[in-house]
Amino acid sequence: MVGTVFLFIYWPSFNAALATGLQQQRAIGNTLLSITASCLVAVYVSRLVLGKIDMEVLLNATLAGGVVMGASCDMISNPGYSMITGSIAGAISALGFLKLNKICKEKLFLHDTCGVLFLHGIPGTIGGFVSVICSALAMYNF
């Protein structure tokens, strides 16, 4: 739990390390909003599916918001889009931990002990798609 708190605090600086000026400020803000949105959605999904808050789901799905912002954190100019992206990553990560992890273990014989697929794999892939969309829409200045 302490590790997730530290990553919640420092992840925006990881994403903004290579940016300069206004891009660095935008990267920090977007990453912070994305992490916060994924945390809130993970609590909601856990409560909806289990009837209680599962701490493992909350800790891992929170960090999915930072992962999804990795490639496009300085390209998103509207903060609502970063919150939507973080919410999607948090929901998919939470549902993956709660439902798909068991299916992967039983049907595919894949045991994800550290939650790499639902914390880094799927949110990173979504983040790649978001960065492609941001690059394609850059000329329209959304």
JSON list of C-alpha atoms in Angstrom, two decimals, residues 1 8 10 20 22-25 33 36 39-40 45 49 75 80 83 93 98 104 123-126 132 140-141:
[
{"chain": "A", "resi": 1, "resn": "MET", "atom": "CA", "xyz": [0.00, 0.00, 0.00]},
{"chain": "A", "resi": 8, "resn": "PHE", "atom": "CA", "xyz": [0.58, 7.93, -6.95]},
{"chain": "A", "resi": 10, "resn": "TYR", "atom": "CA", "xyz": [5.65, 10.51, -8.10]},
{"chain": "A", "resi": 20, "resn": "THR", "atom": "CA", "xyz": [9.79, 21.02, -21.00]},
{"chain": "A", "resi": 22, "resn": "LEU", "atom": "CA", "xyz": [4.10, 24.05, -20.70]},
{"chain": "A", "resi": 23, "resn": "GLN", "atom": "CA", "xyz": [4.23, 20.45, -21.93]},
{"chain": "A", "resi": 24, "resn": "GLN", "atom": "CA", "xyz": [5.71, 19.39, -18.58]},
{"chain": "A", "resi": 25, "resn": "GLN", "atom": "CA", "xyz": [2.93, 21.11, -16.65]},
{"chain": "A", "resi": 33, "resn": "LEU", "atom": "CA", "xyz": [-6.17, 13.51, -13.22]},
{"chain": "A", "resi": 36, "resn": "THR", "atom": "CA", "xyz": [-7.31, 9.96, -9.67]},
{"chain": "A", "resi": 39, "resn": "CYS", "atom": "CA", "xyz": [-8.71, 5.17, -8.53]},
{"chain": "A", "resi": 40, "resn": "LEU", "atom": "CA", "xyz": [-12.30, 6.36, -8.22]},
{"chain": "A", "resi": 45, "resn": "VAL", "atom": "CA", "xyz": [-16.16, -1.32, -9.92]},
{"chain": "A", "resi": 49, "resn": "VAL", "atom": "CA", "xyz": [-18.86, -6.46, -8.39]},
{"chain": "A", "resi": 75, "resn": "MET", "atom": "CA", "xyz": [-0.52, 15.72, -25.98]},
{"chain": "A", "resi": 80, "resn": "GLY", "atom": "CA", "xyz": [-11.65, 15.76, -19.38]},
{"chain": "A", "resi": 83, "resn": "MET", "atom": "CA", "xyz": [-9.99, 11.68, -16.90]},
{"chain": "A", "resi": 93, "resn": "SER", "atom": "CA", "xyz": [-7.91, -3.10, -14.89]},
{"chain": "A", "resi": 98, "resn": "LEU", "atom": "CA", "xyz": [-11.76, -9.40, -10.51]},
{"chain": "A", "resi": 104, "resn": "CYS", "atom": "CA", "xyz": [-6.90, -16.79, -17.62]},
{"chain": "A", "resi": 123, "resn": "PRO", "atom": "CA", "xyz": [-3.49, -0.06, -19.98]},
{"chain": "A", "resi": 124, "resn": "GLY", "atom": "CA", "xyz": [-0.20, 0.39, -21.87]},
{"chain": "A", "resi": 125, "resn": "THR", "atom": "CA", "xyz": [-1.83, -0.83, -25.07]},
{"chain": "A", "resi": 126, "resn": "ILE", "atom": "CA", "xyz": [-4.77, 1.52, -24.53]},
{"chain": "A", "resi": 132, "resn": "VAL", "atom": "CA", "xyz": [-2.04, 7.55, -31.94]},
{"chain": "A", "resi": 140, "resn": "TYR", "atom": "CA", "xyz": [-7.45, 19.98, -35.31]},
{"chain": "A", "resi": 141, "resn": "ASN", "atom": "CA", "xyz": [-6.29, 21.28, -31.88]}
]
